[in-house]
GROMACS .gro file of N, CA, C and O in nm:
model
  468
    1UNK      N    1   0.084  -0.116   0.000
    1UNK     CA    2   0.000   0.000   0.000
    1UNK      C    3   0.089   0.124   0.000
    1UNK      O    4   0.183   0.134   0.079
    2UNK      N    5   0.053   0.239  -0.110
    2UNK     CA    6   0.172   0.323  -0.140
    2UNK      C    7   0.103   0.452  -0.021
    2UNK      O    8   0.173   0.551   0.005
    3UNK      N    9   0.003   0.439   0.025
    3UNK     CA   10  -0.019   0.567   0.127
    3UNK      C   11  -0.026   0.561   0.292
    3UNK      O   12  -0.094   0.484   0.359
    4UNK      N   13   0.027   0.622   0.319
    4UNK     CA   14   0.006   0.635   0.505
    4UNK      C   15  -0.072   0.672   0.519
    4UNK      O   16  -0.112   0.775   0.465
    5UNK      N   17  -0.169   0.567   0.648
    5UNK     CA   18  -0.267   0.640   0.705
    5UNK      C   19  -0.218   0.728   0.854
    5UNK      O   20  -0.100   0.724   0.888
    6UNK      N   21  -0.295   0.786   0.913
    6UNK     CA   22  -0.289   0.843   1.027
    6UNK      C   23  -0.415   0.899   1.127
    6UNK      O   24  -0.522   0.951   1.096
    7UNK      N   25  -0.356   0.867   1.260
    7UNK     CA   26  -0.481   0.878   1.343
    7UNK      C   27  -0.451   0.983   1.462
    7UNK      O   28  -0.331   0.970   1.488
    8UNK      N   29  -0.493   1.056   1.523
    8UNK     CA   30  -0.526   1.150   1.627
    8UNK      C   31  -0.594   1.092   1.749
    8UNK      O   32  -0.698   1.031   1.727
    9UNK      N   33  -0.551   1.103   1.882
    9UNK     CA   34  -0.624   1.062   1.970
    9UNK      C   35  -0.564   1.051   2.097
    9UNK      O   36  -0.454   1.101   2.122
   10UNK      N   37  -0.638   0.983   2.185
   10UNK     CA   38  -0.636   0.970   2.388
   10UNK      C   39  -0.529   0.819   2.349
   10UNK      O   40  -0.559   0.725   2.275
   11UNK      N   41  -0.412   0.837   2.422
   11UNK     CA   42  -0.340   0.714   2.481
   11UNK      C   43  -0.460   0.612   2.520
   11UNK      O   44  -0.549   0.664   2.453
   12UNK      N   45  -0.507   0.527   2.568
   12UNK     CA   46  -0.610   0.459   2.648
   12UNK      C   47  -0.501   0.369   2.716
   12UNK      O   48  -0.490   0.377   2.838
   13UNK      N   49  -0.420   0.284   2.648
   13UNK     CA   50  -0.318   0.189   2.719
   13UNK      C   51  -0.259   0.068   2.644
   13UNK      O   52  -0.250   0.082   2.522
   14UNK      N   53  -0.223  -0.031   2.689
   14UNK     CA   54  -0.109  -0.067   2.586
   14UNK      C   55  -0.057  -0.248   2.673
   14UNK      O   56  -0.014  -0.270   2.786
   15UNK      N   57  -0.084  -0.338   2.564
   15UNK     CA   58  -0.080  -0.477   2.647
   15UNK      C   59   0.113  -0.501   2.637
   15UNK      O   60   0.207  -0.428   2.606
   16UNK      N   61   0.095  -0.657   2.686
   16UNK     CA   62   0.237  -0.672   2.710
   16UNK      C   63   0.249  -0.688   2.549
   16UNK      O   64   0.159  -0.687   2.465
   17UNK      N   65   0.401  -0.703   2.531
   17UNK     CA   66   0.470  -0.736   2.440
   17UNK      C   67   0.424  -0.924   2.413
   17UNK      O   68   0.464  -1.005   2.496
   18UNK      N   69   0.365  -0.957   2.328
   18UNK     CA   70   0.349  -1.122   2.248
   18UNK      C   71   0.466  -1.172   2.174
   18UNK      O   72   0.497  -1.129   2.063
   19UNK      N   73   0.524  -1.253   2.232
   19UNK     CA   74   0.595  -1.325   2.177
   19UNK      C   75   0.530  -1.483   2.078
   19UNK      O   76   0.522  -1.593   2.132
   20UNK      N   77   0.491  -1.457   1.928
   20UNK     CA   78   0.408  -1.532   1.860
   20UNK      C   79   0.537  -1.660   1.830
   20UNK      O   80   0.527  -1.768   1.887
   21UNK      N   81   0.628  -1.636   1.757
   21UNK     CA   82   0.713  -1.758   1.745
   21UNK      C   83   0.909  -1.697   1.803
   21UNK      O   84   0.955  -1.597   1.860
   22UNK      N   85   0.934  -1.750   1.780
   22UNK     CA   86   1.122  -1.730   1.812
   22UNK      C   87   1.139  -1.582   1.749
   22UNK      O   88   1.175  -1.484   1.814
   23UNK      N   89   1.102  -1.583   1.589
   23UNK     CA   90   1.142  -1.443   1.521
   23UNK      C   91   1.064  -1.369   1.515
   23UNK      O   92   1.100  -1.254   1.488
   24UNK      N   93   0.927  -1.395   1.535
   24UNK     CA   94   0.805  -1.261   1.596
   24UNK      C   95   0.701  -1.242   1.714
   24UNK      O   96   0.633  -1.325   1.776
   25UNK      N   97   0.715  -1.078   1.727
   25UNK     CA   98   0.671  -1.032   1.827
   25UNK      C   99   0.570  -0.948   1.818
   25UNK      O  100   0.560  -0.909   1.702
   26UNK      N  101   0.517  -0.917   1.865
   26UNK     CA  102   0.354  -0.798   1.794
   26UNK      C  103   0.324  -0.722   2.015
   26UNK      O  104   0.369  -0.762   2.122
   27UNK      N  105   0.266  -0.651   1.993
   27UNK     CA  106   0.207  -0.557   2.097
   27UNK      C  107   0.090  -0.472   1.989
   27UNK      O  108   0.105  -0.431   1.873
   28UNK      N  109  -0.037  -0.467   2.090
   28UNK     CA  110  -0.100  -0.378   2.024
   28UNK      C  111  -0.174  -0.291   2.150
   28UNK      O  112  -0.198  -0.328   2.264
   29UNK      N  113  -0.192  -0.207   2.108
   29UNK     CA  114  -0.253  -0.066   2.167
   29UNK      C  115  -0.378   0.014   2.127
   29UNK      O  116  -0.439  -0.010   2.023
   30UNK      N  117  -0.412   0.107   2.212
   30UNK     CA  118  -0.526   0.157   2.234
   30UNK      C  119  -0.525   0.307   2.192
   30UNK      O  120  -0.437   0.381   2.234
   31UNK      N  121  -0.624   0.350   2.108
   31UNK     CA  122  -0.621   0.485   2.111
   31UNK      C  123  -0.792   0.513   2.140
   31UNK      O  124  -0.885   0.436   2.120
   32UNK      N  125  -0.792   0.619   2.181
   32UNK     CA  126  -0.946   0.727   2.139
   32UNK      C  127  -0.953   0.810   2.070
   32UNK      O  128  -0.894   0.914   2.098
   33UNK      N  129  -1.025   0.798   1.956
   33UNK     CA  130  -1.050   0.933   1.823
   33UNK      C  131  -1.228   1.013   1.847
   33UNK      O  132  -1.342   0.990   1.888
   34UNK      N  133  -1.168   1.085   1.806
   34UNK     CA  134  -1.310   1.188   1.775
   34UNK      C  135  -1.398   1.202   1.884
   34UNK      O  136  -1.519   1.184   1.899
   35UNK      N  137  -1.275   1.252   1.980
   35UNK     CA  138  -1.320   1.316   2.116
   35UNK      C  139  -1.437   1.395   2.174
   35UNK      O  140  -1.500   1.371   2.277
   36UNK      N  141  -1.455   1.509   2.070
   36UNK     CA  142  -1.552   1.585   2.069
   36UNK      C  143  -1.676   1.513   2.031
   36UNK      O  144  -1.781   1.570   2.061
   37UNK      N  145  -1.688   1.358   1.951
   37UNK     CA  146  -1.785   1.354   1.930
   37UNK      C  147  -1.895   1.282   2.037
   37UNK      O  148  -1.868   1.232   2.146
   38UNK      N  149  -1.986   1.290   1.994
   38UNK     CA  150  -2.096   1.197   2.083
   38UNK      C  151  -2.043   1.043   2.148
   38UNK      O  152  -2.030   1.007   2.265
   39UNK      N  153  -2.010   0.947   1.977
   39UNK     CA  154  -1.968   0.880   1.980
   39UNK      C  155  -1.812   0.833   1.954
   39UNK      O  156  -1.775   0.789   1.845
   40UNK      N  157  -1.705   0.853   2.095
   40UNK     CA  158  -1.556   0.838   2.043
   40UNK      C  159  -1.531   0.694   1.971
   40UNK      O  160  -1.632   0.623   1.968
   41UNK      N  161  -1.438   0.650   1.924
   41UNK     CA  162  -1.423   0.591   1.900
   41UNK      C  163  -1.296   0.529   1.942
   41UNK      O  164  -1.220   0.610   1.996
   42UNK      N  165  -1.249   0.405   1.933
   42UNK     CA  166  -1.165   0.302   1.979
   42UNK      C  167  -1.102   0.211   1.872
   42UNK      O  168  -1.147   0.105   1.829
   43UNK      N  169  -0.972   0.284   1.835
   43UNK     CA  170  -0.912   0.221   1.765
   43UNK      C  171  -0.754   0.120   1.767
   43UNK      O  172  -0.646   0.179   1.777
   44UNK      N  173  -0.760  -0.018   1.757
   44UNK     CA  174  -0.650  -0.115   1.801
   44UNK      C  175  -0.563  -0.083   1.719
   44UNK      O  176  -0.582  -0.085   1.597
   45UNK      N  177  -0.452  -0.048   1.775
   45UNK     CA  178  -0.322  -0.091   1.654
   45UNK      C  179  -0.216  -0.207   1.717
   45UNK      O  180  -0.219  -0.278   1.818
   46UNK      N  181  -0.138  -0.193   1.626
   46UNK     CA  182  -0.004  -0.353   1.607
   46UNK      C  183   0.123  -0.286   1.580
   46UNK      O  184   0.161  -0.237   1.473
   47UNK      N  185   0.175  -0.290   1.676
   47UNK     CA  186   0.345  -0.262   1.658
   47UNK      C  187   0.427  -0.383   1.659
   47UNK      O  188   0.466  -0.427   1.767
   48UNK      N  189   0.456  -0.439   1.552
   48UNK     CA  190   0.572  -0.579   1.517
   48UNK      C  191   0.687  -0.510   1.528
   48UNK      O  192   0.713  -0.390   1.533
   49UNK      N  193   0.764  -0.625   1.532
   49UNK     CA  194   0.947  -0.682   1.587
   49UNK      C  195   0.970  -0.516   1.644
   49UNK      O  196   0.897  -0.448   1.716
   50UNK      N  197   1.093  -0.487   1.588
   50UNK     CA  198   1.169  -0.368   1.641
   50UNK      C  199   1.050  -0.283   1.710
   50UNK      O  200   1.081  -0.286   1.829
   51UNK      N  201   0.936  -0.212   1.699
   51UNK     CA  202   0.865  -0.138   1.741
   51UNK      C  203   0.777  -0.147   1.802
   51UNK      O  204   0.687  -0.063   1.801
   52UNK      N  205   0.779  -0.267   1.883
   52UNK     CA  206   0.682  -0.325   1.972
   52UNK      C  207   0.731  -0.196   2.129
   52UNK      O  208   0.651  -0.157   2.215
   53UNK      N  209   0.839  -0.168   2.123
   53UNK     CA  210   0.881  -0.046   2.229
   53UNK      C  211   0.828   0.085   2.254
   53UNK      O  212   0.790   0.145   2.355
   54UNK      N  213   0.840   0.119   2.104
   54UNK     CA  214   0.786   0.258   2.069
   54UNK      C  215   0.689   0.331   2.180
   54UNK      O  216   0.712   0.449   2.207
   55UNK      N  217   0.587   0.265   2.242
   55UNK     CA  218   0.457   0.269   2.299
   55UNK      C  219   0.530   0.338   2.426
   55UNK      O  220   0.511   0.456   2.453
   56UNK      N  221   0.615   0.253   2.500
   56UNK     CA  222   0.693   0.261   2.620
   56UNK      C  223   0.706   0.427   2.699
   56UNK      O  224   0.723   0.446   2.819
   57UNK      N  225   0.692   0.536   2.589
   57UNK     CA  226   0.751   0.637   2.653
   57UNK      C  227   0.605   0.755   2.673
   57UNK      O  228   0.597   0.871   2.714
   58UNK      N  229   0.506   0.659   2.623
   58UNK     CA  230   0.402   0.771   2.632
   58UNK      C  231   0.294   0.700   2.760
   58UNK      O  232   0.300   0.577   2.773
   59UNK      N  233   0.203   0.774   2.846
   59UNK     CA  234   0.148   0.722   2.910
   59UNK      C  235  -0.041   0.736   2.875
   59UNK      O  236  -0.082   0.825   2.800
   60UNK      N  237  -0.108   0.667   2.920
   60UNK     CA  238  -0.264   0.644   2.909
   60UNK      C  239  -0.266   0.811   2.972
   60UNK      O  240  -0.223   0.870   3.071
   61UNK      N  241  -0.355   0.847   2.831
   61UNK     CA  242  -0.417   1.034   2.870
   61UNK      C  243  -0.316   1.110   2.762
   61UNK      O  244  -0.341   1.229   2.740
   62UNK      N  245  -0.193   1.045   2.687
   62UNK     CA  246  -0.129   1.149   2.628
   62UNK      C  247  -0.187   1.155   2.448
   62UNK      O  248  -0.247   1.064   2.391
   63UNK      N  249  -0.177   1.192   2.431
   63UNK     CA  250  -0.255   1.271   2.322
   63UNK      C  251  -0.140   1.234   2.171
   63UNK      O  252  -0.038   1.302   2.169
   64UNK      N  253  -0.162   1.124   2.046
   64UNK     CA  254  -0.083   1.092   2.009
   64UNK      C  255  -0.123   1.091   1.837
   64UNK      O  256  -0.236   1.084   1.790
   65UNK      N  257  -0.026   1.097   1.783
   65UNK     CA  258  -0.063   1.069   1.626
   65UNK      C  259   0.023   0.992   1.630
   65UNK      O  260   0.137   1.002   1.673
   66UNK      N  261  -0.086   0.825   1.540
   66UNK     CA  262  -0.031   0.726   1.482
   66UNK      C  263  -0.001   0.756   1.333
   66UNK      O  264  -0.057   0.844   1.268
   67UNK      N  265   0.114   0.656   1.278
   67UNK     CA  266   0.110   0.603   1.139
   67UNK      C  267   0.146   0.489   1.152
   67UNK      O  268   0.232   0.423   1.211
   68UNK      N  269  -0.005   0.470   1.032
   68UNK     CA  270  -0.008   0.319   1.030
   68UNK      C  271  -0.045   0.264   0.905
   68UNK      O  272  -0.069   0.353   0.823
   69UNK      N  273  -0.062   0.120   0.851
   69UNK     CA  274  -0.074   0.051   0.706
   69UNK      C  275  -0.174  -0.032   0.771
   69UNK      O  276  -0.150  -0.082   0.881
   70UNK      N  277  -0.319  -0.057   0.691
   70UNK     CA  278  -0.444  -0.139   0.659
   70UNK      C  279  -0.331  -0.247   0.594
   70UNK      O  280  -0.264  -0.227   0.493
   71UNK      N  281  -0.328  -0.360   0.676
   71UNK     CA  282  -0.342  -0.491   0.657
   71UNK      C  283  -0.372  -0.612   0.660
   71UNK      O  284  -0.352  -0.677   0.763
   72UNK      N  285  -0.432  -0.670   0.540
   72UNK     CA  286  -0.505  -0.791   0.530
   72UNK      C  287  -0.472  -0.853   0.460
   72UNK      O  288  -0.409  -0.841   0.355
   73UNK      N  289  -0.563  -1.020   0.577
   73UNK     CA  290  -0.528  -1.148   0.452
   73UNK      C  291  -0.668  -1.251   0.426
   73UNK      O  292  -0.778  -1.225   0.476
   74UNK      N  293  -0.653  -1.319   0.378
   74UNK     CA  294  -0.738  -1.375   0.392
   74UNK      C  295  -0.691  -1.534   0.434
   74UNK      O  296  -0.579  -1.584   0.427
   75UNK      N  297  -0.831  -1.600   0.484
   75UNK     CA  298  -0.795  -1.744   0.574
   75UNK      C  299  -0.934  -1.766   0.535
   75UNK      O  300  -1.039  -1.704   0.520
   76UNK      N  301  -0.882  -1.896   0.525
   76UNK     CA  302  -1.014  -2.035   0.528
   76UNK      C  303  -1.012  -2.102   0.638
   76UNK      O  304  -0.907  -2.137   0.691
   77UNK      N  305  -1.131  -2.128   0.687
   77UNK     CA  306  -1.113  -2.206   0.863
   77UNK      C  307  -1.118  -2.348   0.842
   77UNK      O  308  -1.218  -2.409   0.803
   78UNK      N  309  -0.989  -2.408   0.874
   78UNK     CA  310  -0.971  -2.553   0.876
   78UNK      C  311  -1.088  -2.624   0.926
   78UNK      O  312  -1.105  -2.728   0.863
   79UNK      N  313  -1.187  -2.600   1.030
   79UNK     CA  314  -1.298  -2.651   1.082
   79UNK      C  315  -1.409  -2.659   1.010
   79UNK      O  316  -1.479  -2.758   0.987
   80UNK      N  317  -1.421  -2.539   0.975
   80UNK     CA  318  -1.572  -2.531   0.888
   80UNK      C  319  -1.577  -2.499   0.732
   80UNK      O  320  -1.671  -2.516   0.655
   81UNK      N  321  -1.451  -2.449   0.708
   81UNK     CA  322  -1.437  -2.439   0.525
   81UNK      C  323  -1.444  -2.285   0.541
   81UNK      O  324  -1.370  -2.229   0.460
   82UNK      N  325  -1.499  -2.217   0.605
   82UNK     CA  326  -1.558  -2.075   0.541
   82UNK      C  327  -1.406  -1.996   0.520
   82UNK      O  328  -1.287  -2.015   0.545
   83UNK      N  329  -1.469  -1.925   0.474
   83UNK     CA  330  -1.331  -1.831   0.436
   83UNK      C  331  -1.391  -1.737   0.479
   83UNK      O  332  -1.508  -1.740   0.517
   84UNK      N  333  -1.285  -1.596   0.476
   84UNK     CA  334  -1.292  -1.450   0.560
   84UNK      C  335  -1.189  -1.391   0.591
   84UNK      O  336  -1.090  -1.464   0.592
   85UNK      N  337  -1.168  -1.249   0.627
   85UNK     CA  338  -1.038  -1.186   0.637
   85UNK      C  339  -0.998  -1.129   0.750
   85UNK      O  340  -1.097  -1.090   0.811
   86UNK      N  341  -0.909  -1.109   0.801
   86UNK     CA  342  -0.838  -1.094   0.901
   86UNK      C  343  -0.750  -0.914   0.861
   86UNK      O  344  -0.664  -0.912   0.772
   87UNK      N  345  -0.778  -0.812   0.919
   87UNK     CA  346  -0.746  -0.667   0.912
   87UNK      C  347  -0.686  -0.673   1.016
   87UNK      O  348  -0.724  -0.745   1.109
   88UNK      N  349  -0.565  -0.588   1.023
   88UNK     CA  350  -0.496  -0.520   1.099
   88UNK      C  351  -0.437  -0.335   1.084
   88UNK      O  352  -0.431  -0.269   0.980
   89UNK      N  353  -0.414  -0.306   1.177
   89UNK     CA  354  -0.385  -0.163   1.167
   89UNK      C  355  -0.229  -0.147   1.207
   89UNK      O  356  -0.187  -0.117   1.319
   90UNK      N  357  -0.150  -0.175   1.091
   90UNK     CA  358   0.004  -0.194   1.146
   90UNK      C  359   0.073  -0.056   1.185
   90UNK      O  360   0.094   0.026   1.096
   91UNK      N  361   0.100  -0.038   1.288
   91UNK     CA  362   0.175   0.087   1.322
   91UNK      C  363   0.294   0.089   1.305
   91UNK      O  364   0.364  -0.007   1.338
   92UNK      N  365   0.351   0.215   1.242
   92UNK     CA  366   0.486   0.216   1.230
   92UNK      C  367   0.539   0.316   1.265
   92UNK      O  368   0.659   0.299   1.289
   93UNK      N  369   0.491   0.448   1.284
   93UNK     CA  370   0.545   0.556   1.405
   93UNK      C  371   0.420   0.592   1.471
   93UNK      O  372   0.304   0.590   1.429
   94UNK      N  373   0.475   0.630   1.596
   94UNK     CA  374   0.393   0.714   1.715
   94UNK      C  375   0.451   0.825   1.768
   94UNK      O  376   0.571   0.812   1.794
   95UNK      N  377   0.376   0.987   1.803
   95UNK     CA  378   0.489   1.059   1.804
   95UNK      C  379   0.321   1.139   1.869
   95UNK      O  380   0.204   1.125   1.835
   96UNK      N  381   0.403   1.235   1.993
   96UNK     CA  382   0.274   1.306   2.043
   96UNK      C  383   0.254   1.410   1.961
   96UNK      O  384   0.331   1.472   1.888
   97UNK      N  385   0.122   1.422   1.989
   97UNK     CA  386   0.006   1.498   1.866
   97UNK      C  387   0.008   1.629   1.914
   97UNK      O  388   0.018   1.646   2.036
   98UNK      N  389   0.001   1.727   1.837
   98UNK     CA  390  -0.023   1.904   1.861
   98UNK      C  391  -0.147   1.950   1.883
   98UNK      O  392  -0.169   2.070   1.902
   99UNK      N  393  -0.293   1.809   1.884
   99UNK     CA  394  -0.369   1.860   1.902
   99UNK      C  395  -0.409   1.860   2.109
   99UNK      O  396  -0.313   1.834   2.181
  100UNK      N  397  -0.503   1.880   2.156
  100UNK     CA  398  -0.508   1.883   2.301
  100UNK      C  399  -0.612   1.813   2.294
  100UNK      O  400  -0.689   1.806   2.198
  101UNK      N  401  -0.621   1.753   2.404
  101UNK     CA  402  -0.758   1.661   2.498
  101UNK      C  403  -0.865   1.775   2.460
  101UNK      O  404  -0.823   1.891   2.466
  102UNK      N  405  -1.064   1.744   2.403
  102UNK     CA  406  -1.125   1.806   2.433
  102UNK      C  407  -1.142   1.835   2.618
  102UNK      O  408  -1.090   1.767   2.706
  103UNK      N  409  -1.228   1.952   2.634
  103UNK     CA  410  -1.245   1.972   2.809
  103UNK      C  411  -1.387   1.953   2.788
  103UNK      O  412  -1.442   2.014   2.880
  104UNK      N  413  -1.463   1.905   2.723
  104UNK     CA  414  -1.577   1.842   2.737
  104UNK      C  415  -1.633   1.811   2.695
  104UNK      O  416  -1.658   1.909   2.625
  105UNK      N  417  -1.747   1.682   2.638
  105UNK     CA  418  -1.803   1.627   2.528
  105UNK      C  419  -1.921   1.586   2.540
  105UNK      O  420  -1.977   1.507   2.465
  106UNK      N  421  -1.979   1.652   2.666
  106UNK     CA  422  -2.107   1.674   2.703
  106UNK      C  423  -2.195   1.720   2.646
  106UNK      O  424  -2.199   1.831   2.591
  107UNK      N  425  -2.274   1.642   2.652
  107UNK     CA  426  -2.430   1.736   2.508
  107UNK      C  427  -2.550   1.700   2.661
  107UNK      O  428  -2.549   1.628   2.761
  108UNK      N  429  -2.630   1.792   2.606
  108UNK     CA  430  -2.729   1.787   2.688
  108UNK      C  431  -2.877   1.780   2.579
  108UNK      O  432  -2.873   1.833   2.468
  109UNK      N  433  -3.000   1.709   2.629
  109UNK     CA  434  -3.111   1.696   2.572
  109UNK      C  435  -3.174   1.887   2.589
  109UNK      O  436  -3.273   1.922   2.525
  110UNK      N  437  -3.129   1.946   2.643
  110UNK     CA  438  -3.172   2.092   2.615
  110UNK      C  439  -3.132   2.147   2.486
  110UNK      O  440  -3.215   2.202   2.413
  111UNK      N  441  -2.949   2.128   2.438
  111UNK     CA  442  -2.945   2.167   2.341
  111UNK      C  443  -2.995   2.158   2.228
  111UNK      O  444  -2.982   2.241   2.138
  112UNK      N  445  -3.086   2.011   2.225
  112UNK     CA  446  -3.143   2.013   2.037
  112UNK      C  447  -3.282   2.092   2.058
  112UNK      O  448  -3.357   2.101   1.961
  113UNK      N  449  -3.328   2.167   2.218
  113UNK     CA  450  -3.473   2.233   2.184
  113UNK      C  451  -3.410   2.362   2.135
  113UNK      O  452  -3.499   2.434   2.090
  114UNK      N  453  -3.298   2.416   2.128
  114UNK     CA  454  -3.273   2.512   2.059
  114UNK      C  455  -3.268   2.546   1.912
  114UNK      O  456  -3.248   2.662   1.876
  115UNK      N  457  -3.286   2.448   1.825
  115UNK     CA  458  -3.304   2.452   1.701
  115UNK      C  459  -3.386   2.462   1.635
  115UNK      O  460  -3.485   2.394   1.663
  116UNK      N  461  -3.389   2.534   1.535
  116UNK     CA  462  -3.508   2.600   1.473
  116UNK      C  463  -3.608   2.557   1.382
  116UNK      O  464  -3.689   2.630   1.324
  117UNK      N  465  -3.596   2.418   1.372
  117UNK     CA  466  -3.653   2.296   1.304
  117UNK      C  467  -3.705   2.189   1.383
  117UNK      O  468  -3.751   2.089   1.328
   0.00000   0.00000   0.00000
């Protein structure tokens, strides 16, 4: 894939380091996007071999832009035949973000009687 994606958001937190075989390792992590909105959202990423560390220096609450690569494969399930795909969100830098924590994302059922429709 020739483009970087990138994401904005809340640290949330960050599991141990997986050791999958002898030569790979994966960690994945937590962010929160679209703070301001009603509904935030919760997005997993995957830091493999060398950059499974990266995570290490930021803490849950710090405010971060990912880059990362949409990757998929596809698998057939030895059990049942079906086939289906397997997505990941591979991260490859993390670096704190210039934007700030919203200070509140509170809506109230008063505000929609204000509209003029």
């Amino acid at each position: 894939m020739a483009n970087t994606l990138t994401a904005e958001g809340k640290l949330l937190g960050a599991n141990a380091v997986e050791q999958i075989t002898d030569k790979f390792k994966k960690r994945k992590f937590w962010v929160e996007t679209d703070l301001d909105s009603q509904w935030p959202q919760v997005i997993e990423f995957e830091l493999v071999q060398d950059k499974v560390d990266v995570i290490d220096k930021y803490k849950a609450g710090d405010m971060l832009r990912v880059g990362f690569n949409l990757r998929g494969r596809k698998y057939t399930s030895k059990k049942t035949g079906q086939e289906g795909v397997i997505n990941s969100l591979n991260a490859w830098f993390v670096d704190k973000s210039k934007a700030s924590a919203p200070t509140s994302t509170a809506t109230s059922k008063d505000d929609e009687s204000d509209l003029p429709f």
